[in-house]
Amino acid sequence: SASDYRLDTLQLSIPPGALEAAFTLEALADSLDEADESLTLSLSGLENAVAGVPAALEVVVVDATPPTAAFVLAAQTVDEDAGTVELRVRLSSPSREAVSLPFSLGGEALAGEDVIVSASPLVIAAGQTEGRITLNVVDDSLDEINERLILTLGSPQGALLGSPQVHSLTLRDDDAAPLLSFARSDSRVAEGGELAIELLLSAASGQTIEANLAVGGTADGEDYGLSPLPLRIAPGTLSARLVLNALADSRREGSETVTLSLQDASGAVLRDPTLHTVTVDDSTRASGDDDDGGGSLGLGLLGLLGLAAVRRRVAATMGA
């Protein structure tokens, strides 16, 4: 259109004795990314001359505004078993030279562990309008939270940044939560002793598991100590231990129990046994149970009385 160029004249005069004349055409710059445009100039209304060949001139105005580069999508979600995923980056128009687009990675998903990403920069060949960043999602066996990989385009060569410049890829975990239980349903410990109570996972998890316990039984809270509470199982591990310290005292009492019941767990599913009973055996003996002089003397007197009674029976029998 007339807004794309400027001509200094629309009428040329060639002086006598001269063979040529010139005019100036100025292509006006703008900020629009647009296709190349053409302008046709034709000779007409000649005086004192006949039109030769060529009688027309086509001028192509090449767009000087670089294309913009952006992700086709701002976000998407894929399953952990998706395999290969391609992220499309598009140019607003073809470029006459290759466009180099660096990009950086962020988010909770770890490159090289959760996903393998093609190398930066992405290069879009001359004349093309699209390139693709290739990702291979790693399908592991860990139960974990959904994780995001954030890709951010950097300053390109041969293009300007458009929008969106950031792509958020969510990796949706497809692994079942592990099962949590006590290793056994009961155990014993004596007063003054320490007992380790083991809990097991059916498989390692990619997240911290926290279990809530209900504590009961016939033993008072002052009879024992229990730690750690709350119970946590670290990522990648298969077991954890509770430690019960049975506190010694001077009271004579029978055996007592401490019951531990799994109520729920974040990141795990409960399975039997979810109840563990600890029997705490009393370690205190009454003083009368000890063998001392008084007890020996009492038994001796009873023995002498019994022997005398036997002798009387024997004498009576012989007299008869």
PDB file of C-alpha atoms in Angstrom:
ATOM      1  CA  SER A   1       0.000   0.000   0.000  1.00  0.00           C
ATOM      2  CA  ALA A   2       0.987   3.655  -0.290  1.00  0.00           C
ATOM      3  CA  SER A   3       1.875   3.625   3.440  1.00  0.00           C
ATOM      4  CA  ASP A   4       4.716   1.153   2.770  1.00  0.00           C
ATOM      5  CA  TYR A   5       6.794   3.353   0.419  1.00  0.00           C
ATOM      6  CA  ARG A   6       7.527   6.866  -0.761  1.00  0.00           C
ATOM      7  CA  LEU A   7       8.394   8.053  -4.336  1.00  0.00           C
ATOM      8  CA  ASP A   8      10.102  11.409  -4.789  1.00  0.00           C
ATOM      9  CA  THR A   9       8.365  11.950  -8.128  1.00  0.00           C
ATOM     10  CA  LEU A  10       5.813  10.409 -10.419  1.00  0.00           C
ATOM     11  CA  GLN A  11       7.048  12.192 -13.574  1.00  0.00           C
ATOM     12  CA  LEU A  12      10.516  11.937 -15.106  1.00  0.00           C
ATOM     13  CA  SER A  13      12.155  14.257 -17.625  1.00  0.00           C
ATOM     14  CA  ILE A  14      15.203  13.286 -19.638  1.00  0.00           C
ATOM     15  CA  PRO A  15      17.030  16.391 -20.882  1.00  0.00           C
ATOM     16  CA  PRO A  16      18.127  16.687 -24.532  1.00  0.00           C
ATOM     17  CA  GLY A  17      21.378  14.822 -25.142  1.00  0.00           C
ATOM     18  CA  ALA A  18      20.937  12.648 -22.013  1.00  0.00           C
ATOM     19  CA  LEU A  19      20.254   8.933 -22.001  1.00  0.00           C
ATOM     20  CA  GLU A  20      18.734   8.427 -18.544  1.00  0.00           C
ATOM     21  CA  ALA A  21      17.037   9.891 -15.535  1.00  0.00           C
ATOM     22  CA  ALA A  22      16.568   8.609 -11.986  1.00  0.00           C
ATOM     23  CA  PHE A  23      13.973   8.707  -9.257  1.00  0.00           C
ATOM     24  CA  THR A  24      14.086   7.592  -5.600  1.00  0.00           C
ATOM     25  CA  LEU A  25      11.855   5.005  -3.958  1.00  0.00           C
ATOM     26  CA  GLU A  26      12.025   4.719  -0.166  1.00  0.00           C
ATOM     27  CA  ALA A  27      10.648   1.616   1.570  1.00  0.00           C
ATOM     28  CA  LEU A  28       9.136   2.745   4.868  1.00  0.00           C
ATOM     29  CA  ALA A  29       9.946   0.675   7.961  1.00  0.00           C
ATOM     30  CA  ASP A  30       7.242  -0.450  10.387  1.00  0.00           C
ATOM     31  CA  SER A  31       6.976  -2.768  13.382  1.00  0.00           C
ATOM     32  CA  LEU A  32       4.666  -5.251  11.685  1.00  0.00           C
ATOM     33  CA  ASP A  33       5.829  -8.786  11.027  1.00  0.00           C
ATOM     34  CA  GLU A  34       4.382  -9.308   7.579  1.00  0.00           C
ATOM     35  CA  ALA A  35       5.023 -11.074   4.308  1.00  0.00           C
ATOM     36  CA  ASP A  36       7.167  -9.500   1.590  1.00  0.00           C
ATOM     37  CA  GLU A  37       5.262  -7.036  -0.574  1.00  0.00           C
ATOM     38  CA  SER A  38       5.711  -5.953  -4.177  1.00  0.00           C
ATOM     39  CA  LEU A  39       5.263  -2.691  -6.072  1.00  0.00           C
ATOM     40  CA  THR A  40       4.956  -2.419  -9.897  1.00  0.00           C
ATOM     41  CA  LEU A  41       6.084   0.750 -11.695  1.00  0.00           C
ATOM     42  CA  SER A  42       4.991   1.119 -15.355  1.00  0.00           C
ATOM     43  CA  LEU A  43       5.930   3.697 -18.029  1.00  0.00           C
ATOM     44  CA  SER A  44       2.957   5.566 -19.399  1.00  0.00           C
ATOM     45  CA  GLY A  45       2.104   8.847 -21.107  1.00  0.00           C
ATOM     46  CA  LEU A  46       5.413   9.076 -22.966  1.00  0.00           C
ATOM     47  CA  GLU A  47       6.201  12.191 -24.969  1.00  0.00           C
ATOM     48  CA  ASN A  48       8.848  12.214 -27.671  1.00  0.00           C
ATOM     49  CA  ALA A  49       9.690   8.556 -26.989  1.00  0.00           C
ATOM     50  CA  VAL A  50       8.330   5.090 -27.580  1.00  0.00           C
ATOM     51  CA  ALA A  51       8.073   2.518 -24.735  1.00  0.00           C
ATOM     52  CA  GLY A  52      10.757  -0.053 -24.884  1.00  0.00           C
ATOM     53  CA  VAL A  53      11.278  -3.323 -23.034  1.00  0.00           C
ATOM     54  CA  PRO A  54      10.910  -3.595 -20.173  1.00  0.00           C
ATOM     55  CA  ALA A  55       8.264  -0.970 -19.789  1.00  0.00           C
ATOM     56  CA  ALA A  56       7.474  -2.061 -16.210  1.00  0.00           C
ATOM     57  CA  LEU A  57       9.544  -2.601 -13.064  1.00  0.00           C
ATOM     58  CA  GLU A  58       8.525  -4.798 -10.128  1.00  0.00           C
ATOM     59  CA  VAL A  59      10.043  -3.813  -6.787  1.00  0.00           C
ATOM     60  CA  VAL A  60       9.883  -6.326  -3.907  1.00  0.00           C
ATOM     61  CA  VAL A  61       9.833  -4.802  -0.427  1.00  0.00           C
ATOM     62  CA  VAL A  62      11.418  -7.341   1.915  1.00  0.00           C
ATOM     63  CA  ASP A  63      10.051  -7.289   5.447  1.00  0.00           C
ATOM     64  CA  ALA A  64      12.862  -6.433   7.870  1.00  0.00           C
ATOM     65  CA  THR A  65      10.989  -7.225  11.105  1.00  0.00           C
ATOM     66  CA  PRO A  66      12.205 -10.499  12.659  1.00  0.00           C
ATOM     67  CA  PRO A  67       9.543 -13.082  13.468  1.00  0.00           C
ATOM     68  CA  THR A  68       8.380 -13.725  17.013  1.00  0.00           C
ATOM     69  CA  ALA A  69       8.925 -17.105  18.692  1.00  0.00           C
ATOM     70  CA  ALA A  70       6.644 -18.640  21.316  1.00  0.00           C
ATOM     71  CA  PHE A  71       5.339 -21.947  22.640  1.00  0.00           C
ATOM     72  CA  VAL A  72       2.186 -23.182  20.922  1.00  0.00           C
ATOM     73  CA  LEU A  73       0.743 -24.216  24.343  1.00  0.00           C
ATOM     74  CA  ALA A  74       1.300 -22.591  27.729  1.00  0.00           C
ATOM     75  CA  ALA A  75       0.657 -25.799  29.697  1.00  0.00           C
ATOM     76  CA  GLN A  76      -0.241 -29.453  29.372  1.00  0.00           C
ATOM     77  CA  THR A  77      -0.476 -32.603  31.515  1.00  0.00           C
ATOM     78  CA  VAL A  78       0.818 -36.055  30.581  1.00  0.00           C
ATOM     79  CA  ASP A  79       0.879 -39.394  32.380  1.00  0.00           C
ATOM     80  CA  GLU A  80       4.154 -40.733  33.734  1.00  0.00           C
ATOM     81  CA  ASP A  81       4.026 -43.548  31.166  1.00  0.00           C
ATOM     82  CA  ALA A  82       3.568 -41.129  28.227  1.00  0.00           C
ATOM     83  CA  GLY A  83       7.010 -41.909  26.820  1.00  0.00           C
ATOM     84  CA  THR A  84       8.094 -39.281  24.275  1.00  0.00           C
ATOM     85  CA  VAL A  85       6.492 -35.830  24.421  1.00  0.00           C
ATOM     86  CA  GLU A  86       7.158 -32.994  21.961  1.00  0.00           C
ATOM     87  CA  LEU A  87       6.725 -29.327  22.881  1.00  0.00           C
ATOM     88  CA  ARG A  88       6.071 -27.152  19.814  1.00  0.00           C
ATOM     89  CA  VAL A  89       7.650 -23.727  19.381  1.00  0.00           C
ATOM     90  CA  ARG A  90       6.310 -21.626  16.514  1.00  0.00           C
ATOM     91  CA  LEU A  91       7.590 -18.602  14.575  1.00  0.00           C
ATOM     92  CA  SER A  92       5.113 -15.939  13.443  1.00  0.00           C
ATOM     93  CA  SER A  93       6.654 -16.106   9.951  1.00  0.00           C
ATOM     94  CA  PRO A  94       9.492 -17.925   8.191  1.00  0.00           C
ATOM     95  CA  SER A  95      12.942 -16.518   8.724  1.00  0.00           C
ATOM     96  CA  ARG A  96      15.611 -16.201   6.026  1.00  0.00           C
ATOM     97  CA  GLU A  97      18.160 -17.484   8.500  1.00  0.00           C
ATOM     98  CA  ALA A  98      18.151 -20.142  11.187  1.00  0.00           C
ATOM     99  CA  VAL A  99      16.617 -19.056  14.482  1.00  0.00           C
ATOM    100  CA  SER A 100      18.344 -20.206  17.697  1.00  0.00           C
ATOM    101  CA  LEU A 101      16.167 -20.414  20.805  1.00  0.00           C
ATOM    102  CA  PRO A 102      17.839 -21.188  24.162  1.00  0.00           C
ATOM    103  CA  PHE A 103      15.632 -22.476  26.978  1.00  0.00           C
ATOM    104  CA  SER A 104      16.013 -23.190  30.698  1.00  0.00           C
ATOM    105  CA  LEU A 105      14.413 -25.805  32.977  1.00  0.00           C
ATOM    106  CA  GLY A 106      12.789 -25.483  36.390  1.00  0.00           C
ATOM    107  CA  GLY A 107      10.035 -26.976  38.554  1.00  0.00           C
ATOM    108  CA  GLU A 108       9.851 -29.998  40.851  1.00  0.00           C
ATOM    109  CA  ALA A 109      10.562 -32.571  38.134  1.00  0.00           C
ATOM    110  CA  LEU A 110      14.274 -33.277  37.806  1.00  0.00           C
ATOM    111  CA  ALA A 111      15.886 -33.364  34.375  1.00  0.00           C
ATOM    112  CA  GLY A 112      17.758 -36.636  33.963  1.00  0.00           C
ATOM    113  CA  GLU A 113      15.699 -38.412  36.650  1.00  0.00           C
ATOM    114  CA  ASP A 114      12.025 -37.688  35.992  1.00  0.00           C
ATOM    115  CA  VAL A 115      12.398 -36.539  32.389  1.00  0.00           C
ATOM    116  CA  ILE A 116      15.148 -36.433  29.754  1.00  0.00           C
ATOM    117  CA  VAL A 117      15.120 -33.240  27.680  1.00  0.00           C
ATOM    118  CA  SER A 118      16.752 -32.556  24.312  1.00  0.00           C
ATOM    119  CA  ALA A 119      19.663 -30.123  24.426  1.00  0.00           C
ATOM    120  CA  SER A 120      19.290 -26.354  24.425  1.00  0.00           C
ATOM    121  CA  PRO A 121      19.135 -24.346  22.188  1.00  0.00           C
ATOM    122  CA  LEU A 122      16.316 -25.304  19.880  1.00  0.00           C
ATOM    123  CA  VAL A 123      17.236 -24.408  16.282  1.00  0.00           C
ATOM    124  CA  ILE A 124      14.518 -23.678  13.719  1.00  0.00           C
ATOM    125  CA  ALA A 125      15.916 -23.944  10.198  1.00  0.00           C
ATOM    126  CA  ALA A 126      15.689 -21.096   7.706  1.00  0.00           C
ATOM    127  CA  GLY A 127      12.345 -21.049   5.919  1.00  0.00           C
ATOM    128  CA  GLN A 128      10.625 -23.106   8.616  1.00  0.00           C
ATOM    129  CA  THR A 129       8.043 -21.839  11.090  1.00  0.00           C
ATOM    130  CA  GLU A 130       8.141 -24.524  13.798  1.00  0.00           C
ATOM    131  CA  GLY A 131      10.562 -26.483  15.967  1.00  0.00           C
ATOM    132  CA  ARG A 132      10.081 -29.072  18.703  1.00  0.00           C
ATOM    133  CA  ILE A 133      11.698 -29.717  22.059  1.00  0.00           C
ATOM    134  CA  THR A 134      11.714 -33.476  22.699  1.00  0.00           C
ATOM    135  CA  LEU A 135      11.194 -34.942  26.167  1.00  0.00           C
ATOM    136  CA  ASN A 136      11.288 -38.567  27.311  1.00  0.00           C
ATOM    137  CA  VAL A 137       9.278 -39.082  30.498  1.00  0.00           C
ATOM    138  CA  VAL A 138      10.816 -41.630  32.901  1.00  0.00           C
ATOM    139  CA  ASP A 139       8.207 -44.105  34.186  1.00  0.00           C
ATOM    140  CA  ASP A 140       9.449 -45.141  37.655  1.00  0.00           C
ATOM    141  CA  SER A 141       7.791 -47.317  40.303  1.00  0.00           C
ATOM    142  CA  LEU A 142       7.730 -44.713  43.093  1.00  0.00           C
ATOM    143  CA  ASP A 143       4.441 -43.347  44.351  1.00  0.00           C
ATOM    144  CA  GLU A 144       4.956 -39.584  44.342  1.00  0.00           C
ATOM    145  CA  ILE A 145       3.130 -36.316  43.951  1.00  0.00           C
ATOM    146  CA  ASN A 146       2.446 -34.918  40.480  1.00  0.00           C
ATOM    147  CA  GLU A 147       5.488 -32.917  39.405  1.00  0.00           C
ATOM    148  CA  ARG A 148       5.949 -30.007  37.009  1.00  0.00           C
ATOM    149  CA  LEU A 149       8.684 -29.258  34.517  1.00  0.00           C
ATOM    150  CA  ILE A 150       8.875 -25.548  33.656  1.00  0.00           C
ATOM    151  CA  LEU A 151      10.527 -24.595  30.345  1.00  0.00           C
ATOM    152  CA  THR A 152      11.345 -20.927  29.762  1.00  0.00           C
ATOM    153  CA  LEU A 153      12.517 -19.494  26.437  1.00  0.00           C
ATOM    154  CA  GLY A 154      15.585 -17.256  26.581  1.00  0.00           C
ATOM    155  CA  SER A 155      16.724 -14.458  24.254  1.00  0.00           C
ATOM    156  CA  PRO A 156      16.666 -15.849  20.696  1.00  0.00           C
ATOM    157  CA  GLN A 157      18.966 -15.138  17.796  1.00  0.00           C
ATOM    158  CA  GLY A 158      17.124 -14.186  14.609  1.00  0.00           C
ATOM    159  CA  ALA A 159      13.748 -13.661  16.291  1.00  0.00           C
ATOM    160  CA  LEU A 160      11.910 -11.787  19.005  1.00  0.00           C
ATOM    161  CA  LEU A 161      10.154 -13.400  21.952  1.00  0.00           C
ATOM    162  CA  GLY A 162       6.412 -13.711  21.657  1.00  0.00           C
ATOM    163  CA  SER A 163       3.891 -15.163  24.101  1.00  0.00           C
ATOM    164  CA  PRO A 164       3.703 -17.611  25.798  1.00  0.00           C
ATOM    165  CA  GLN A 165       7.408 -17.715  26.642  1.00  0.00           C
ATOM    166  CA  VAL A 166       6.901 -20.304  29.426  1.00  0.00           C
ATOM    167  CA  HIS A 167       5.516 -23.841  29.165  1.00  0.00           C
ATOM    168  CA  SER A 168       4.410 -25.829  32.229  1.00  0.00           C
ATOM    169  CA  LEU A 169       4.409 -29.612  31.768  1.00  0.00           C
ATOM    170  CA  THR A 170       2.744 -31.583  34.586  1.00  0.00           C
ATOM    171  CA  LEU A 171       3.834 -35.215  35.003  1.00  0.00           C
ATOM    172  CA  ARG A 172       0.895 -37.151  36.462  1.00  0.00           C
ATOM    173  CA  ASP A 173       2.049 -40.026  38.694  1.00  0.00           C
ATOM    174  CA  ASP A 174       0.547 -43.437  37.869  1.00  0.00           C
ATOM    175  CA  ASP A 175       1.922 -45.544  40.754  1.00  0.00           C
ATOM    176  CA  ALA A 176      -0.248 -46.942  43.549  1.00  0.00           C
ATOM    177  CA  ALA A 177       0.397 -45.932  47.146  1.00  0.00           C
ATOM    178  CA  PRO A 178       2.379 -48.551  49.145  1.00  0.00           C
ATOM    179  CA  LEU A 179       0.826 -50.607  51.936  1.00  0.00           C
ATOM    180  CA  LEU A 180       1.809 -49.899  55.579  1.00  0.00           C
ATOM    181  CA  SER A 181       1.597 -52.317  58.515  1.00  0.00           C
ATOM    182  CA  PHE A 182       3.353 -53.469  61.672  1.00  0.00           C
ATOM    183  CA  ALA A 183       5.940 -56.186  61.090  1.00  0.00           C
ATOM    184  CA  ARG A 184       4.231 -58.300  63.792  1.00  0.00           C
ATOM    185  CA  SER A 185       1.183 -58.025  66.020  1.00  0.00           C
ATOM    186  CA  ASP A 186       2.739 -58.449  69.490  1.00  0.00           C
ATOM    187  CA  SER A 187       5.941 -58.343  71.516  1.00  0.00           C
ATOM    188  CA  ARG A 188       7.214 -58.375  75.156  1.00  0.00           C
ATOM    189  CA  VAL A 189       9.602 -56.309  77.169  1.00  0.00           C
ATOM    190  CA  ALA A 190      10.587 -56.233  80.852  1.00  0.00           C
ATOM    191  CA  GLU A 191      10.415 -53.117  82.993  1.00  0.00           C
ATOM    192  CA  GLY A 192      13.600 -51.136  82.497  1.00  0.00           C
ATOM    193  CA  GLY A 193      14.063 -52.513  78.980  1.00  0.00           C
ATOM    194  CA  GLU A 194      13.872 -50.994  75.509  1.00  0.00           C
ATOM    195  CA  LEU A 195      11.883 -52.430  72.601  1.00  0.00           C
ATOM    196  CA  ALA A 196      12.082 -51.588  68.870  1.00  0.00           C
ATOM    197  CA  ILE A 197       8.768 -51.969  67.043  1.00  0.00           C
ATOM    198  CA  GLU A 198       9.116 -52.162  63.263  1.00  0.00           C
ATOM    199  CA  LEU A 199       6.669 -50.942  60.626  1.00  0.00           C
ATOM    200  CA  LEU A 200       6.979 -52.035  56.996  1.00  0.00           C
ATOM    201  CA  LEU A 201       6.053 -50.650  53.583  1.00  0.00           C
ATOM    202  CA  SER A 202       5.204 -52.966  50.700  1.00  0.00           C
ATOM    203  CA  ALA A 203       7.257 -50.710  48.369  1.00  0.00           C
ATOM    204  CA  ALA A 204       9.393 -47.617  48.658  1.00  0.00           C
ATOM    205  CA  SER A 205       7.647 -44.278  48.142  1.00  0.00           C
ATOM    206  CA  GLY A 206       8.847 -41.100  46.509  1.00  0.00           C
ATOM    207  CA  GLN A 207       7.341 -38.959  49.265  1.00  0.00           C
ATOM    208  CA  THR A 208       7.530 -38.804  53.066  1.00  0.00           C
ATOM    209  CA  ILE A 209       4.868 -40.971  54.708  1.00  0.00           C
ATOM    210  CA  GLU A 210       3.448 -39.846  58.042  1.00  0.00           C
ATOM    211  CA  ALA A 211       1.386 -42.258  60.145  1.00  0.00           C
ATOM    212  CA  ASN A 212      -0.986 -41.415  62.991  1.00  0.00           C
ATOM    213  CA  LEU A 213      -1.146 -43.787  65.971  1.00  0.00           C
ATOM    214  CA  ALA A 214      -3.681 -44.332  68.752  1.00  0.00           C
ATOM    215  CA  VAL A 215      -2.039 -45.518  71.994  1.00  0.00           C
ATOM    216  CA  GLY A 216      -3.927 -47.468  74.657  1.00  0.00           C
ATOM    217  CA  GLY A 217      -3.633 -50.492  76.970  1.00  0.00           C
ATOM    218  CA  THR A 218      -3.535 -51.069  80.727  1.00  0.00           C
ATOM    219  CA  ALA A 219      -0.190 -49.360  81.280  1.00  0.00           C
ATOM    220  CA  ASP A 220      -0.217 -45.726  82.364  1.00  0.00           C
ATOM    221  CA  GLY A 221       1.525 -43.128  80.248  1.00  0.00           C
ATOM    222  CA  GLU A 222       4.091 -42.690  83.058  1.00  0.00           C
ATOM    223  CA  ASP A 223       5.091 -46.366  82.754  1.00  0.00           C
ATOM    224  CA  TYR A 224       6.714 -46.013  79.322  1.00  0.00           C
ATOM    225  CA  GLY A 225       8.098 -43.643  76.711  1.00  0.00           C
ATOM    226  CA  LEU A 226       7.392 -43.898  72.979  1.00  0.00           C
ATOM    227  CA  SER A 227       9.260 -42.176  70.161  1.00  0.00           C
ATOM    228  CA  PRO A 228       9.382 -40.802  67.542  1.00  0.00           C
ATOM    229  CA  LEU A 229       5.894 -39.373  67.286  1.00  0.00           C
ATOM    230  CA  PRO A 230       4.534 -38.658  64.753  1.00  0.00           C
ATOM    231  CA  LEU A 231       6.032 -41.566  62.864  1.00  0.00           C
ATOM    232  CA  ARG A 232       7.599 -40.619  59.522  1.00  0.00           C
ATOM    233  CA  ILE A 233       9.060 -42.865  56.822  1.00  0.00           C
ATOM    234  CA  ALA A 234      11.580 -41.131  54.554  1.00  0.00           C
ATOM    235  CA  PRO A 235      11.316 -41.326  50.730  1.00  0.00           C
ATOM    236  CA  GLY A 236      13.034 -44.365  49.245  1.00  0.00           C
ATOM    237  CA  THR A 237      12.994 -46.411  52.485  1.00  0.00           C
ATOM    238  CA  LEU A 238      10.952 -49.501  53.290  1.00  0.00           C
ATOM    239  CA  SER A 239      10.666 -49.427  57.080  1.00  0.00           C
ATOM    240  CA  ALA A 240      10.682 -47.340  60.236  1.00  0.00           C
ATOM    241  CA  ARG A 241      10.974 -48.078  63.943  1.00  0.00           C
ATOM    242  CA  LEU A 242       9.159 -46.970  67.034  1.00  0.00           C
ATOM    243  CA  VAL A 243      11.135 -47.295  70.278  1.00  0.00           C
ATOM    244  CA  LEU A 244       9.265 -48.102  73.499  1.00  0.00           C
ATOM    245  CA  ASN A 245      11.137 -47.600  76.777  1.00  0.00           C
ATOM    246  CA  ALA A 246       9.514 -49.536  79.629  1.00  0.00           C
ATOM    247  CA  LEU A 247      10.276 -47.465  82.739  1.00  0.00           C
ATOM    248  CA  ALA A 248      11.257 -49.355  85.900  1.00  0.00           C
ATOM    249  CA  ASP A 249       9.578 -48.603  89.249  1.00  0.00           C
ATOM    250  CA  SER A 250       9.486 -50.077  92.739  1.00  0.00           C
ATOM    251  CA  ARG A 251       5.828 -51.096  92.694  1.00  0.00           C
ATOM    252  CA  ARG A 252       4.874 -54.733  92.636  1.00  0.00           C
ATOM    253  CA  GLU A 253       2.326 -55.147  89.869  1.00  0.00           C
ATOM    254  CA  GLY A 254       1.322 -57.644  87.259  1.00  0.00           C
ATOM    255  CA  SER A 255       2.132 -57.496  83.583  1.00  0.00           C
ATOM    256  CA  GLU A 256       0.667 -54.527  81.722  1.00  0.00           C
ATOM    257  CA  THR A 257      -0.021 -53.837  78.067  1.00  0.00           C
ATOM    258  CA  VAL A 258       0.554 -51.004  75.635  1.00  0.00           C
ATOM    259  CA  THR A 259      -1.515 -51.137  72.429  1.00  0.00           C
ATOM    260  CA  LEU A 260      -0.493 -49.251  69.295  1.00  0.00           C
ATOM    261  CA  SER A 261      -3.095 -48.860  66.572  1.00  0.00           C
ATOM    262  CA  LEU A 262      -2.445 -47.381  63.117  1.00  0.00           C
ATOM    263  CA  GLN A 263      -5.229 -44.897  62.372  1.00  0.00           C
ATOM    264  CA  ASP A 264      -4.271 -43.474  58.993  1.00  0.00           C
ATOM    265  CA  ALA A 265      -1.229 -42.536  56.932  1.00  0.00           C
ATOM    266  CA  SER A 266      -0.548 -39.844  54.364  1.00  0.00           C
ATOM    267  CA  GLY A 267       0.856 -41.383  51.177  1.00  0.00           C
ATOM    268  CA  ALA A 268       0.158 -45.009  52.172  1.00  0.00           C
ATOM    269  CA  VAL A 269      -2.716 -47.472  52.548  1.00  0.00           C
ATOM    270  CA  LEU A 270      -3.066 -49.431  55.816  1.00  0.00           C
ATOM    271  CA  ARG A 271      -3.124 -53.214  55.871  1.00  0.00           C
ATOM    272  CA  ASP A 272      -3.084 -55.814  58.679  1.00  0.00           C
ATOM    273  CA  PRO A 273      -1.625 -56.000  61.173  1.00  0.00           C
ATOM    274  CA  THR A 274      -2.538 -52.443  62.084  1.00  0.00           C
ATOM    275  CA  LEU A 275      -2.592 -53.267  65.823  1.00  0.00           C
ATOM    276  CA  HIS A 276       0.493 -54.095  67.884  1.00  0.00           C
ATOM    277  CA  THR A 277       0.276 -55.128  71.537  1.00  0.00           C
ATOM    278  CA  VAL A 278       3.307 -54.829  73.824  1.00  0.00           C
ATOM    279  CA  THR A 279       3.286 -56.786  77.101  1.00  0.00           C
ATOM    280  CA  VAL A 280       5.383 -55.127  79.812  1.00  0.00           C
ATOM    281  CA  ASP A 281       6.483 -57.709  82.413  1.00  0.00           C
ATOM    282  CA  ASP A 282       6.931 -56.579  86.042  1.00  0.00           C
ATOM    283  CA  SER A 283      10.525 -56.911  87.273  1.00  0.00           C
ATOM    284  CA  THR A 284       9.879 -56.214  91.002  1.00  0.00           C
ATOM    285  CA  ARG A 285       9.811 -59.159  93.558  1.00  0.00           C
ATOM    286  CA  ALA A 286       8.325 -58.985  97.085  1.00  0.00           C
ATOM    287  CA  SER A 287      10.825 -59.276  99.964  1.00  0.00           C
ATOM    288  CA  GLY A 288       8.985 -62.316 101.433  1.00  0.00           C
ATOM    289  CA  ASP A 289       9.826 -64.240  98.239  1.00  0.00           C
ATOM    290  CA  ASP A 290      13.541 -64.230  99.035  1.00  0.00           C
ATOM    291  CA  ASP A 291      15.231 -67.197 100.831  1.00  0.00           C
ATOM    292  CA  ASP A 292      16.349 -65.788 104.193  1.00  0.00           C
ATOM    293  CA  GLY A 293      16.974 -67.076 107.725  1.00  0.00           C
ATOM    294  CA  GLY A 294      13.374 -66.706 108.920  1.00  0.00           C
ATOM    295  CA  GLY A 295      12.060 -68.825 106.111  1.00  0.00           C
ATOM    296  CA  SER A 296      14.651 -71.576 106.713  1.00  0.00           C
ATOM    297  CA  LEU A 297      13.899 -71.680 110.458  1.00  0.00           C
ATOM    298  CA  GLY A 298      10.176 -72.064 109.846  1.00  0.00           C
ATOM    299  CA  LEU A 299      10.745 -75.001 107.544  1.00  0.00           C
ATOM    300  CA  GLY A 300      13.117 -76.596 110.083  1.00  0.00           C
ATOM    301  CA  LEU A 301      10.567 -76.508 112.910  1.00  0.00           C
ATOM    302  CA  LEU A 302       7.903 -78.041 110.721  1.00  0.00           C
ATOM    303  CA  GLY A 303      10.317 -80.803 109.785  1.00  0.00           C
ATOM    304  CA  LEU A 304      11.140 -81.619 113.414  1.00  0.00           C
ATOM    305  CA  LEU A 305       7.467 -81.733 114.419  1.00  0.00           C
ATOM    306  CA  GLY A 306       6.718 -84.081 111.564  1.00  0.00           C
ATOM    307  CA  LEU A 307       9.606 -86.394 112.517  1.00  0.00           C
ATOM    308  CA  ALA A 308       8.394 -86.584 116.148  1.00  0.00           C
ATOM    309  CA  ALA A 309       4.922 -87.543 115.017  1.00  0.00           C
ATOM    310  CA  VAL A 310       6.306 -90.384 112.922  1.00  0.00           C
ATOM    311  CA  ARG A 311       8.339 -91.730 115.854  1.00  0.00           C
ATOM    312  CA  ARG A 312       5.233 -91.832 118.077  1.00  0.00           C
ATOM    313  CA  ARG A 313       3.332 -93.816 115.488  1.00  0.00           C
ATOM    314  CA  VAL A 314       6.136 -96.358 115.185  1.00  0.00           C
ATOM    315  CA  ALA A 315       6.377 -96.820 119.012  1.00  0.00           C
ATOM    316  CA  ALA A 316       2.640 -97.342 119.322  1.00  0.00           C
ATOM    317  CA  THR A 317       2.737 -99.996 116.649  1.00  0.00           C
ATOM    318  CA  MET A 318       5.593-101.964 118.346  1.00  0.00           C
ATOM    319  CA  GLY A 319       3.807-101.806 121.746  1.00  0.00           C
ATOM    320  CA  ALA A 320       0.781-103.387 120.242  1.00  0.00           C
TER     321      ALA A 320
END
